[in-house]
PDB file of C-alpha atoms and ligand atoms in Angstrom:
ATOM      1  CA  UNK A  47     -21.679  -6.350   1.787  1.00  0.00           C
ATOM      2  CA  UNK A  48     -21.470  -3.980   4.422  1.00  0.00           C
ATOM      3  CA  UNK A  49     -19.585  -1.383   3.968  1.00  0.00           C
ATOM      4  CA  UNK A  50     -18.572   1.575   6.492  1.00  0.00           C
ATOM      5  CA  UNK A  51     -20.187   5.095   5.744  1.00  0.00           C
ATOM      6  CA  UNK A  52     -18.959   7.798   8.310  1.00  0.00           C
ATOM      7  CA  UNK A  53     -19.194   6.065  11.662  1.00  0.00           C
ATOM      8  CA  UNK A  54     -21.860   3.581  10.732  1.00  0.00           C
ATOM      9  CA  UNK A  55     -22.261   0.589   9.225  1.00  0.00           C
ATOM     10  CA  UNK A  56     -24.741   0.011   6.725  1.00  0.00           C
ATOM     11  CA  UNK A  57     -25.574  -1.282   3.108  1.00  0.00           C
ATOM     12  CA  UNK A  58     -23.477  -0.487  -0.091  1.00  0.00           C
ATOM     13  CA  UNK A  59     -26.532   0.811  -1.691  1.00  0.00           C
ATOM     14  CA  UNK A  60     -26.878   3.212   0.980  1.00  0.00           C
ATOM     15  CA  UNK A  61     -23.845   5.176   0.744  1.00  0.00           C
ATOM     16  CA  UNK A  62     -24.167   8.861  -0.629  1.00  0.00           C
ATOM     17  CA  UNK A  63     -21.369  10.662  -1.879  1.00  0.00           C
ATOM     18  CA  UNK A  64     -21.680  14.438  -2.674  1.00  0.00           C
ATOM     19  CA  UNK A  65     -20.493  15.616  -6.019  1.00  0.00           C
ATOM     20  CA  UNK A  66     -18.310  18.517  -4.513  1.00  0.00           C
ATOM     21  CA  UNK A  67     -17.445  16.167  -2.094  1.00  0.00           C
ATOM     22  CA  UNK A  68     -13.274  17.147  -2.514  1.00  0.00           C
ATOM     23  CA  UNK A  69     -12.321  13.366  -2.733  1.00  0.00           C
ATOM     24  CA  UNK A  70     -14.409  13.821  -5.310  1.00  0.00           C
ATOM     25  CA  UNK A  71     -12.986  16.880  -6.870  1.00  0.00           C
ATOM     26  CA  UNK A  72      -9.518  17.266  -5.423  1.00  0.00           C
ATOM     27  CA  UNK A  73      -8.731  13.763  -4.834  1.00  0.00           C
ATOM     28  CA  UNK A  74      -8.500  15.641  -1.057  1.00  0.00           C
ATOM     29  CA  UNK A  75      -7.756  12.950   0.793  1.00  0.00           C
ATOM     30  CA  UNK A  76      -6.100   9.670   2.226  1.00  0.00           C
ATOM     31  CA  UNK A  77      -6.370   6.289   2.583  1.00  0.00           C
ATOM     32  CA  UNK A  78      -5.103   2.540   3.527  1.00  0.00           C
ATOM     33  CA  UNK A  79      -5.190  -0.572   3.035  1.00  0.00           C
ATOM     34  CA  UNK A  80      -5.080  -3.675   5.531  1.00  0.00           C
ATOM     35  CA  UNK A  81      -5.386  -7.313   5.278  1.00  0.00           C
ATOM     36  CA  UNK A  82      -6.554  -9.794   7.846  1.00  0.00           C
ATOM     37  CA  UNK A  83      -5.749 -13.832   8.090  1.00  0.00           C
ATOM     38  CA  UNK A  84      -8.065 -16.598   9.356  1.00  0.00           C
ATOM     39  CA  UNK A  85     -10.341 -13.874  10.947  1.00  0.00           C
ATOM     40  CA  UNK A  86      -7.958 -11.624  12.178  1.00  0.00           C
ATOM     41  CA  UNK A  87      -6.021  -8.447  10.946  1.00  0.00           C
ATOM     42  CA  UNK A  88      -2.519  -8.581  10.431  1.00  0.00           C
ATOM     43  CA  UNK A  89      -0.382  -5.452  11.880  1.00  0.00           C
ATOM     44  CA  UNK A  90      -4.082  -3.078  12.447  1.00  0.00           C
ATOM     45  CA  UNK A  91      -2.015  -0.893  14.729  1.00  0.00           C
ATOM     46  CA  UNK A  92       0.397   0.241  11.876  1.00  0.00           C
ATOM     47  CA  UNK A  93      -2.031   0.630   9.443  1.00  0.00           C
ATOM     48  CA  UNK A  94      -4.545   2.534  11.527  1.00  0.00           C
ATOM     49  CA  UNK A  95      -1.115   4.687  12.729  1.00  0.00           C
ATOM     50  CA  UNK A  96      -0.283   5.629   9.048  1.00  0.00           C
ATOM     51  CA  UNK A  97      -3.393   6.301   8.526  1.00  0.00           C
ATOM     52  CA  UNK A  98      -3.461   9.128  11.310  1.00  0.00           C
ATOM     53  CA  UNK A  99      -0.186  10.223  10.137  1.00  0.00           C
ATOM     54  CA  UNK A 100      -1.426  10.892   6.911  1.00  0.00           C
ATOM     55  CA  UNK A 101      -4.410  12.829   8.150  1.00  0.00           C
ATOM     56  CA  UNK A 102      -1.796  14.963   9.989  1.00  0.00           C
ATOM     57  CA  UNK A 103       0.306  15.640   7.225  1.00  0.00           C
ATOM     58  CA  UNK A 104      -2.742  17.258   5.181  1.00  0.00           C
ATOM     59  CA  UNK A 105      -3.841  18.453   8.085  1.00  0.00           C
ATOM     60  CA  UNK A 106      -7.136  16.587   7.898  1.00  0.00           C
ATOM     61  CA  UNK A 107      -9.203  16.205  11.309  1.00  0.00           C
ATOM     62  CA  UNK A 108     -10.185  12.446  11.662  1.00  0.00           C
ATOM     63  CA  UNK A 109     -13.740  12.037  12.650  1.00  0.00           C
ATOM     64  CA  UNK A 110     -12.879   9.053  15.341  1.00  0.00           C
ATOM     65  CA  UNK A 111     -10.084   8.022  17.209  1.00  0.00           C
ATOM     66  CA  UNK A 112      -7.784   5.330  16.715  1.00  0.00           C
ATOM     67  CA  UNK A 113      -9.701   2.708  18.993  1.00  0.00           C
ATOM     68  CA  UNK A 114     -12.996   3.267  17.707  1.00  0.00           C
ATOM     69  CA  UNK A 115     -11.984   2.898  13.947  1.00  0.00           C
ATOM     70  CA  UNK A 116     -10.249  -0.092  14.952  1.00  0.00           C
ATOM     71  CA  UNK A 117     -13.563  -1.537  16.113  1.00  0.00           C
ATOM     72  CA  UNK A 118     -15.433  -0.400  13.650  1.00  0.00           C
ATOM     73  CA  UNK A 119     -13.238  -2.361  11.183  1.00  0.00           C
ATOM     74  CA  UNK A 120     -13.413  -5.675  13.754  1.00  0.00           C
ATOM     75  CA  UNK A 121     -17.528  -4.961  13.158  1.00  0.00           C
ATOM     76  CA  UNK A 122     -17.147  -5.123   9.905  1.00  0.00           C
ATOM     77  CA  UNK A 123     -15.059  -7.852   8.711  1.00  0.00           C
ATOM     78  CA  UNK A 124     -17.059  -9.924  11.569  1.00  0.00           C
ATOM     79  CA  UNK A 125     -21.069  -8.477   9.667  1.00  0.00           C
ATOM     80  CA  UNK A 126     -18.987  -9.296   6.289  1.00  0.00           C
ATOM     81  CA  UNK A 127     -17.980 -12.619   7.359  1.00  0.00           C
ATOM     82  CA  UNK A 128     -14.194 -11.954   6.272  1.00  0.00           C
ATOM     83  CA  UNK A 129     -11.703 -14.693   6.471  1.00  0.00           C
ATOM     84  CA  UNK A 130      -8.740 -13.835   4.714  1.00  0.00           C
ATOM     85  CA  UNK A 131      -9.275 -10.629   2.445  1.00  0.00           C
ATOM     86  CA  UNK A 132      -8.539  -6.798   2.858  1.00  0.00           C
ATOM     87  CA  UNK A 133      -9.663  -3.553   4.296  1.00  0.00           C
ATOM     88  CA  UNK A 134      -9.636  -0.845   1.932  1.00  0.00           C
ATOM     89  CA  UNK A 135     -10.388   2.456   3.782  1.00  0.00           C
ATOM     90  CA  UNK A 136     -10.288   6.329   2.714  1.00  0.00           C
ATOM     91  CA  UNK A 137     -11.170   9.506   4.338  1.00  0.00           C
ATOM     92  CA  UNK A 138     -11.803  12.655   2.316  1.00  0.00           C
ATOM     93  CA  UNK A 139     -11.516  16.582   3.872  1.00  0.00           C
ATOM     94  CA  UNK A 140     -15.741  16.096   2.949  1.00  0.00           C
ATOM     95  CA  UNK A 141     -18.374  18.530   0.830  1.00  0.00           C
ATOM     96  CA  UNK A 142     -16.535  22.083  -0.322  1.00  0.00           C
ATOM     97  CA  UNK A 143     -19.547  24.305  -1.318  1.00  0.00           C
ATOM     98  CA  UNK A 144     -18.711  26.499  -3.375  1.00  0.00           C
ATOM     99  CA  UNK A 145     -15.370  24.758  -4.922  1.00  0.00           C
ATOM    100  CA  UNK A 146     -12.466  26.046  -3.489  1.00  0.00           C
ATOM    101  CA  UNK A 147      -8.960  25.078  -3.671  1.00  0.00           C
ATOM    102  CA  UNK A 148      -8.678  26.057   0.404  1.00  0.00           C
ATOM    103  CA  UNK A 149      -9.544  23.673   2.991  1.00  0.00           C
ATOM    104  CA  UNK A 150     -12.645  23.422   4.399  1.00  0.00           C
ATOM    105  CA  UNK A 151     -12.880  24.264   7.969  1.00  0.00           C
ATOM    106  CA  UNK A 152     -13.516  20.834   9.820  1.00  0.00           C
ATOM    107  CA  UNK A 153     -15.494  22.804  12.714  1.00  0.00           C
ATOM    108  CA  UNK A 154     -17.829  23.205   9.946  1.00  0.00           C
ATOM    109  CA  UNK A 155     -17.324  20.560   7.532  1.00  0.00           C
ATOM    110  CA  UNK A 156     -17.071  16.945   8.768  1.00  0.00           C
ATOM    111  CA  UNK A 157     -14.386  14.590   6.386  1.00  0.00           C
ATOM    112  CA  UNK A 158     -16.023  11.307   4.947  1.00  0.00           C
ATOM    113  CA  UNK A 159     -14.656   8.724   5.685  1.00  0.00           C
ATOM    114  CA  UNK A 160     -15.878   4.964   3.649  1.00  0.00           C
ATOM    115  CA  UNK A 161     -14.733   1.177   4.241  1.00  0.00           C
ATOM    116  CA  UNK A 162     -15.222  -1.746   2.061  1.00  0.00           C
ATOM    117  CA  UNK A 163     -14.035  -5.490   2.744  1.00  0.00           C
ATOM    118  CA  UNK A 164     -12.857  -7.474  -0.589  1.00  0.00           C
ATOM    119  CA  UNK A 165     -12.353 -11.574  -0.204  1.00  0.00           C
ATOM    120  CA  UNK A 166      -8.886 -12.344  -1.319  1.00  0.00           C
ATOM    121  CA  UNK A 167      -6.579 -15.205  -0.693  1.00  0.00           C
ATOM    122  CA  UNK A 168      -2.772 -15.503  -1.004  1.00  0.00           C
ATOM    123  CA  UNK A 169      -2.235 -15.389  -4.318  1.00  0.00           C
ATOM    124  CA  UNK A 170       0.075 -18.801  -4.254  1.00  0.00           C
ATOM    125  CA  UNK A 171       0.984 -19.153  -7.636  1.00  0.00           C
ATOM    126  CA  UNK A 172       2.005 -15.515  -8.875  1.00  0.00           C
ATOM    127  CA  UNK A 173       3.972 -15.803  -5.659  1.00  0.00           C
ATOM    128  CA  UNK A 174       5.694 -18.951  -6.813  1.00  0.00           C
ATOM    129  CA  UNK A 175       6.232 -17.536 -10.428  1.00  0.00           C
ATOM    130  CA  UNK A 176       6.007 -14.218 -10.400  1.00  0.00           C
ATOM    131  CA  UNK A 177       5.506 -10.787 -12.048  1.00  0.00           C
ATOM    132  CA  UNK A 178       7.241  -8.928 -14.573  1.00  0.00           C
ATOM    133  CA  UNK A 179       7.967  -5.115 -14.500  1.00  0.00           C
ATOM    134  CA  UNK A 180       8.782  -2.631 -16.381  1.00  0.00           C
ATOM    135  CA  UNK A 181      10.820   0.539 -16.000  1.00  0.00           C
ATOM    136  CA  UNK A 182       8.490   3.995 -16.160  1.00  0.00           C
ATOM    137  CA  UNK A 183       9.969   7.362 -14.896  1.00  0.00           C
ATOM    138  CA  UNK A 184       8.192   8.355 -11.298  1.00  0.00           C
ATOM    139  CA  UNK A 185       6.328  11.483 -12.535  1.00  0.00           C
ATOM    140  CA  UNK A 186       4.919  11.692  -8.899  1.00  0.00           C
ATOM    141  CA  UNK A 187       4.547  15.222  -6.348  1.00  0.00           C
ATOM    142  CA  UNK A 188       7.260  14.886  -3.858  1.00  0.00           C
ATOM    143  CA  UNK A 189       4.854  13.857  -0.876  1.00  0.00           C
ATOM    144  CA  UNK A 190       4.808  10.218  -1.912  1.00  0.00           C
ATOM    145  CA  UNK A 191       5.532   9.611   1.620  1.00  0.00           C
ATOM    146  CA  UNK A 192       1.840  10.587   2.160  1.00  0.00           C
ATOM    147  CA  UNK A 193      -0.931   7.695   1.298  1.00  0.00           C
ATOM    148  CA  UNK A 194      -2.704   9.661  -0.799  1.00  0.00           C
ATOM    149  CA  UNK A 195      -5.903   9.347  -3.078  1.00  0.00           C
ATOM    150  CA  UNK A 196      -4.139  11.682  -5.630  1.00  0.00           C
ATOM    151  CA  UNK A 197      -2.730   8.397  -7.397  1.00  0.00           C
ATOM    152  CA  UNK A 198      -2.726   9.401 -11.235  1.00  0.00           C
ATOM    153  CA  UNK A 199       1.122   9.340 -11.498  1.00  0.00           C
ATOM    154  CA  UNK A 200       0.559   5.920  -9.687  1.00  0.00           C
ATOM    155  CA  UNK A 201      -1.993   4.839 -11.656  1.00  0.00           C
ATOM    156  CA  UNK A 202      -0.794   6.251 -14.832  1.00  0.00           C
ATOM    157  CA  UNK A 203       2.906   4.803 -14.545  1.00  0.00           C
ATOM    158  CA  UNK A 204       1.179   0.938 -14.079  1.00  0.00           C
ATOM    159  CA  UNK A 205      -0.549   1.612 -17.282  1.00  0.00           C
ATOM    160  CA  UNK A 206       2.491   2.131 -19.121  1.00  0.00           C
ATOM    161  CA  UNK A 207       4.141  -1.359 -18.029  1.00  0.00           C
ATOM    162  CA  UNK A 208       0.575  -3.195 -18.249  1.00  0.00           C
ATOM    163  CA  UNK A 209       0.287  -1.744 -21.972  1.00  0.00           C
ATOM    164  CA  UNK A 210       4.045  -3.504 -22.456  1.00  0.00           C
ATOM    165  CA  UNK A 211       1.963  -6.406 -20.654  1.00  0.00           C
ATOM    166  CA  UNK A 212       3.478  -5.901 -17.658  1.00  0.00           C
ATOM    167  CA  UNK A 213       1.979  -6.578 -14.127  1.00  0.00           C
ATOM    168  CA  UNK A 214       3.968  -3.852 -12.675  1.00  0.00           C
ATOM    169  CA  UNK A 215       5.800  -0.658 -13.119  1.00  0.00           C
ATOM    170  CA  UNK A 216       9.361   0.148 -11.152  1.00  0.00           C
ATOM    171  CA  UNK A 217       9.592   3.610 -11.447  1.00  0.00           C
ATOM    172  CA  UNK A 218      12.518   6.206 -11.318  1.00  0.00           C
ATOM    173  CA  UNK A 219      14.272   9.797 -10.428  1.00  0.00           C
ATOM    174  CA  UNK A 220      16.982  10.463 -12.823  1.00  0.00           C
ATOM    175  CA  UNK A 221      18.265   6.618 -12.700  1.00  0.00           C
ATOM    176  CA  UNK A 222      17.837   6.382  -9.096  1.00  0.00           C
ATOM    177  CA  UNK A 223      15.030   3.538  -8.180  1.00  0.00           C
ATOM    178  CA  UNK A 224      12.269   4.464  -5.705  1.00  0.00           C
ATOM    179  CA  UNK A 225       9.742   1.848  -5.878  1.00  0.00           C
ATOM    180  CA  UNK A 226       6.670   0.337  -7.806  1.00  0.00           C
ATOM    181  CA  UNK A 227       3.106   1.926  -8.519  1.00  0.00           C
ATOM    182  CA  UNK A 228       1.196   0.527  -5.982  1.00  0.00           C
ATOM    183  CA  UNK A 229       4.486  -1.595  -3.981  1.00  0.00           C
ATOM    184  CA  UNK A 230       7.432  -0.820  -2.488  1.00  0.00           C
ATOM    185  CA  UNK A 231      10.572  -2.370  -4.776  1.00  0.00           C
ATOM    186  CA  UNK A 232      13.348  -4.391  -3.778  1.00  0.00           C
ATOM    187  CA  UNK A 233      16.664  -5.975  -5.324  1.00  0.00           C
ATOM    188  CA  UNK A 234      19.657  -8.953  -3.874  1.00  0.00           C
ATOM    189  CA  UNK A 235      22.733  -8.528  -5.045  1.00  0.00           C
ATOM    190  CA  UNK A 236      25.245 -11.475  -3.580  1.00  0.00           C
ATOM    191  CA  UNK A 237      22.985 -12.070  -0.775  1.00  0.00           C
ATOM    192  CA  UNK A 238      22.706  -8.607   0.354  1.00  0.00           C
ATOM    193  CA  UNK A 239      19.063  -6.898   0.391  1.00  0.00           C
ATOM    194  CA  UNK A 240      18.441  -3.122  -0.950  1.00  0.00           C
ATOM    195  CA  UNK A 241      15.387  -1.254  -0.712  1.00  0.00           C
ATOM    196  CA  UNK A 242      14.887   2.552  -1.098  1.00  0.00           C
ATOM    197  CA  UNK A 243      15.507   4.326   2.813  1.00  0.00           C
ATOM    198  CA  UNK A 244      11.891   5.966   3.528  1.00  0.00           C
ATOM    199  CA  UNK A 245      11.333   9.570   2.904  1.00  0.00           C
ATOM    200  CA  UNK A 246       8.980  11.831   0.873  1.00  0.00           C
ATOM    201  CA  UNK A 247      10.242  10.195  -2.651  1.00  0.00           C
ATOM    202  CA  UNK A 248       8.119   6.617  -1.064  1.00  0.00           C
ATOM    203  CA  UNK A 249       4.780   5.241   0.778  1.00  0.00           C
ATOM    204  CA  UNK A 250       6.806   3.897   4.052  1.00  0.00           C
ATOM    205  CA  UNK A 251       5.612   0.436   3.479  1.00  0.00           C
ATOM    206  CA  UNK A 252       4.063  -1.494   6.093  1.00  0.00           C
ATOM    207  CA  UNK A 253       5.451  -4.744   4.651  1.00  0.00           C
ATOM    208  CA  UNK A 254       8.213  -3.667   4.145  1.00  0.00           C
ATOM    209  CA  UNK A 255       8.862  -2.473   7.670  1.00  0.00           C
ATOM    210  CA  UNK A 256       7.557  -6.163   8.573  1.00  0.00           C
ATOM    211  CA  UNK A 257      10.470  -7.750   6.018  1.00  0.00           C
ATOM    212  CA  UNK A 258      13.378  -5.513   7.225  1.00  0.00           C
ATOM    213  CA  UNK A 259      11.965  -7.274  10.987  1.00  0.00           C
ATOM    214  CA  UNK A 260      12.022 -10.771  10.185  1.00  0.00           C
ATOM    215  CA  UNK A 261      14.930 -10.797   7.252  1.00  0.00           C
ATOM    216  CA  UNK A 262      17.209  -9.116  10.456  1.00  0.00           C
ATOM    217  CA  UNK A 263      15.922 -11.346  12.678  1.00  0.00           C
ATOM    218  CA  UNK A 264      16.801 -14.544  10.617  1.00  0.00           C
ATOM    219  CA  UNK A 265      20.487 -12.816  10.482  1.00  0.00           C
ATOM    220  CA  UNK A 266      20.574 -11.444   6.367  1.00  0.00           C
ATOM    221  CA  UNK A 267      22.066  -8.793   5.523  1.00  0.00           C
ATOM    222  CA  UNK A 268      19.548  -6.035   4.631  1.00  0.00           C
ATOM    223  CA  UNK A 269      20.658  -2.242   3.645  1.00  0.00           C
ATOM    224  CA  UNK A 270      18.015   0.558   3.117  1.00  0.00           C
ATOM    225  CA  UNK A 271      20.006   2.029   0.528  1.00  0.00           C
ATOM    226  CA  UNK A 272      18.718   3.676  -2.947  1.00  0.00           C
ATOM    227  CA  UNK A 273      19.648   1.606  -5.590  1.00  0.00           C
ATOM    228  CA  UNK A 274      20.237   2.458  -9.565  1.00  0.00           C
ATOM    229  CA  UNK A 275      18.348   1.365 -12.558  1.00  0.00           C
ATOM    230  CA  UNK A 276      21.857   0.030 -13.450  1.00  0.00           C
ATOM    231  CA  UNK A 277      22.324  -2.064 -10.508  1.00  0.00           C
ATOM    232  CA  UNK A 278      18.246  -3.050 -10.722  1.00  0.00           C
ATOM    233  CA  UNK A 279      19.575  -5.105 -13.953  1.00  0.00           C
ATOM    234  CA  UNK A 280      22.435  -6.820 -12.217  1.00  0.00           C
ATOM    235  CA  UNK A 281      20.906  -7.886  -9.331  1.00  0.00           C
ATOM    236  CA  UNK A 282      20.271 -11.757  -8.510  1.00  0.00           C
ATOM    237  CA  UNK A 283      16.617 -11.600  -7.580  1.00  0.00           C
ATOM    238  CA  UNK A 284      14.174  -8.635  -7.062  1.00  0.00           C
ATOM    239  CA  UNK A 285      10.703  -7.823  -5.483  1.00  0.00           C
ATOM    240  CA  UNK A 286       7.965  -5.965  -4.319  1.00  0.00           C
ATOM    241  CA  UNK A 287       6.110  -5.463  -1.622  1.00  0.00           C
ATOM    242  CA  UNK A 288       2.803  -5.317  -0.662  1.00  0.00           C
ATOM    243  CA  UNK A 289      -0.379  -5.631   2.058  1.00  0.00           C
ATOM    244  CA  UNK A 290      -2.005  -7.353  -1.249  1.00  0.00           C
ATOM    245  CA  UNK A 291       0.709  -9.138  -2.819  1.00  0.00           C
ATOM    246  CA  UNK A 292       3.113  -9.775   0.489  1.00  0.00           C
ATOM    247  CA  UNK A 293       6.526 -10.725  -1.091  1.00  0.00           C
ATOM    248  CA  UNK A 294       6.246 -10.955  -4.986  1.00  0.00           C
ATOM    249  CA  UNK A 295       8.640 -11.746  -7.184  1.00  0.00           C
ATOM    250  CA  UNK A 296       9.877  -9.594 -10.017  1.00  0.00           C
ATOM    251  CA  UNK A 297      11.207 -12.487 -12.626  1.00  0.00           C
ATOM    252  CA  UNK A 298      11.400 -10.448 -15.844  1.00  0.00           C
ATOM    253  CA  UNK A 299      12.436  -6.509 -16.006  1.00  0.00           C
ATOM    254  CA  UNK A 300      11.618  -4.286 -19.465  1.00  0.00           C
ATOM    255  CA  UNK A 301      11.343  -8.174 -21.029  1.00  0.00           C
ATOM    256  CA  UNK A 302      14.041  -8.995 -19.572  1.00  0.00           C
ATOM    257  CA  UNK A 303      14.859 -12.210 -17.385  1.00  0.00           C
ATOM    258  CA  UNK A 304      15.898 -11.370 -13.707  1.00  0.00           C
ATOM    259  CA  UNK A 305      18.878 -13.361 -12.778  1.00  0.00           C
ATOM    260  CA  UNK A 306      17.863 -17.120 -13.873  1.00  0.00           C
ATOM    261  CA  UNK A 307      14.119 -15.346 -14.886  1.00  0.00           C
ATOM    262  CA  UNK A 308      12.207 -17.307 -11.666  1.00  0.00           C
ATOM    263  CA  UNK A 309      12.040 -16.744  -7.699  1.00  0.00           C
ATOM    264  CA  UNK A 310      14.949 -16.958  -6.258  1.00  0.00           C
ATOM    265  CA  UNK A 311      16.133 -18.578  -3.116  1.00  0.00           C
ATOM    266  CA  UNK A 312      16.414 -15.040  -0.985  1.00  0.00           C
ATOM    267  CA  UNK A 313      12.742 -13.945  -2.172  1.00  0.00           C
ATOM    268  CA  UNK A 314      11.515 -17.802  -1.476  1.00  0.00           C
ATOM    269  CA  UNK A 315      13.112 -17.293   2.636  1.00  0.00           C
ATOM    270  CA  UNK A 316      11.920 -13.828   2.909  1.00  0.00           C
ATOM    271  CA  UNK A 317       8.391 -15.252   1.692  1.00  0.00           C
ATOM    272  CA  UNK A 318       8.155 -17.971   4.616  1.00  0.00           C
ATOM    273  CA  UNK A 319       9.606 -15.373   7.108  1.00  0.00           C
ATOM    274  CA  UNK A 320       6.436 -13.151   6.620  1.00  0.00           C
ATOM    275  CA  UNK A 321       3.874 -16.429   6.462  1.00  0.00           C
ATOM    276  CA  UNK A 322       5.692 -17.665   9.537  1.00  0.00           C
ATOM    277  CA  UNK A 323       5.206 -13.773  11.081  1.00  0.00           C
ATOM    278  CA  UNK A 324       1.651 -14.004   9.364  1.00  0.00           C
ATOM    279  CA  UNK A 325       0.787 -17.228  11.548  1.00  0.00           C
ATOM    280  CA  UNK A 326       2.443 -15.927  14.657  1.00  0.00           C
ATOM    281  CA  UNK A 327      -0.212 -13.345  14.687  1.00  0.00           C
ATOM    282  CA  UNK A 328      -2.529 -14.836  12.922  1.00  0.00           C
ATOM    283  CA  UNK A 329      -2.936 -18.310  13.642  1.00  0.00           C
ATOM    284  CA  UNK A 330      -3.291 -21.199  10.531  1.00  0.00           C
TER     285      UNK A 330
HETATM  286  C1  LIG B 493       2.605   3.972  -3.314  1.00  0.00           C
HETATM  287  C2  LIG B 493       2.840   2.597  -2.476  1.00  0.00           C
HETATM  288  N1  LIG B 493       4.164   2.216  -2.464  1.00  0.00           N
HETATM  289  C3  LIG B 493       4.385   0.899  -1.179  1.00  0.00           C
HETATM  290  C4  LIG B 493       2.895   0.511  -1.198  1.00  0.00           C
HETATM  291  C5  LIG B 493       3.260  -0.563  -0.372  1.00  0.00           C
HETATM  292  O1  LIG B 493       2.610  -0.309   1.263  1.00  0.00           O
HETATM  293  P1  LIG B 493       2.356  -1.479   2.358  1.00  0.00           P
HETATM  294  O2  LIG B 493       3.247  -2.595   2.317  1.00  0.00           O
HETATM  295  O3  LIG B 493       2.051  -0.760   3.625  1.00  0.00           O
HETATM  296  O4  LIG B 493       1.178  -2.117   1.676  1.00  0.00           O
HETATM  297  C6  LIG B 493       1.663   0.992  -1.343  1.00  0.00           C
HETATM  298  C7  LIG B 493       1.069  -0.066  -1.507  1.00  0.00           C
HETATM  299  N2  LIG B 493      -0.466  -0.170  -1.553  1.00  0.00           N
HETATM  300  C8  LIG B 493      -1.461  -0.611  -1.391  1.00  0.00           C
HETATM  301  C9  LIG B 493      -1.744  -1.770  -0.840  1.00  0.00           C
HETATM  302  O5  LIG B 493      -2.627  -3.068  -2.049  1.00  0.00           O
HETATM  303  N3  LIG B 493      -3.135  -1.792  -2.596  1.00  0.00           N
HETATM  304  C10 LIG B 493      -2.594  -0.324  -2.348  1.00  0.00           C
HETATM  305  O6  LIG B 493      -2.881   0.634  -2.828  1.00  0.00           O
HETATM  306  C11 LIG B 493       1.488   1.433  -2.659  1.00  0.00           C
HETATM  307  O7  LIG B 493       0.648   2.288  -3.235  1.00  0.00           O
END
């Protein structure tokens, strides 16, 4: 498998990351994950726009234009012969010698870009069966809108859930549900769909944007409104959304069944609407 290292497509073994790269020492960097189906990217523009938005928020100067990046990503997908799979891409602020908290000068120190591909078919069985989640306090910082590689808060939360046998962690701040450790979270009550509004407490998920769009186009009632842990426990259906999971039912929370303990009709409909949107953009 080839990878991207800065502006070149190379063998993975050729990549050399300096031990004083600020991404390695400070997690001073950003990332994004974009998915392709049938060899075509889905919502590539939205993901590239978000990556550039994250860069702007941390004053990181991107090393190429959006079009140059899209071209590079398309070439990598073709070189690796990816039909249905993901690209993980990240940018760090580059090498900081000597180590210092203040930012390196982008005129002197180039950022470091890397991207890798993985072949990941849709996990239809998991999407049918659903996953389990545990509620974990959201201990992250207050700029969760930035897709940062500083993910300790996220991975520690997911680890808490895994230790209890769960697939995902549902995060809350003083009882208000925000999102999951690596996905947005939604609940359905009396056929109304709820998810936390965008802002500094959640990542503005691209899958979330797409689900809001297709749900509203289908005449479904959707509210971008925060809800509490108590609301969540009384929900008829709960699901998570991300580029890699699409709309993934959550059928148990803290070991207790959600609704009837299986995927509900609203989530199943949303899954199909999302698949239809994918097939419209990427073909069958
Ligand atoms: C904290 C968090 N919230 C929400 C989302 C959903 O965003 P998208 O709908 O744009 O994917 C992600 C995606 N996390 C990516 C998706 O796959 N792997 C990841 O780390 C995430 O990490």
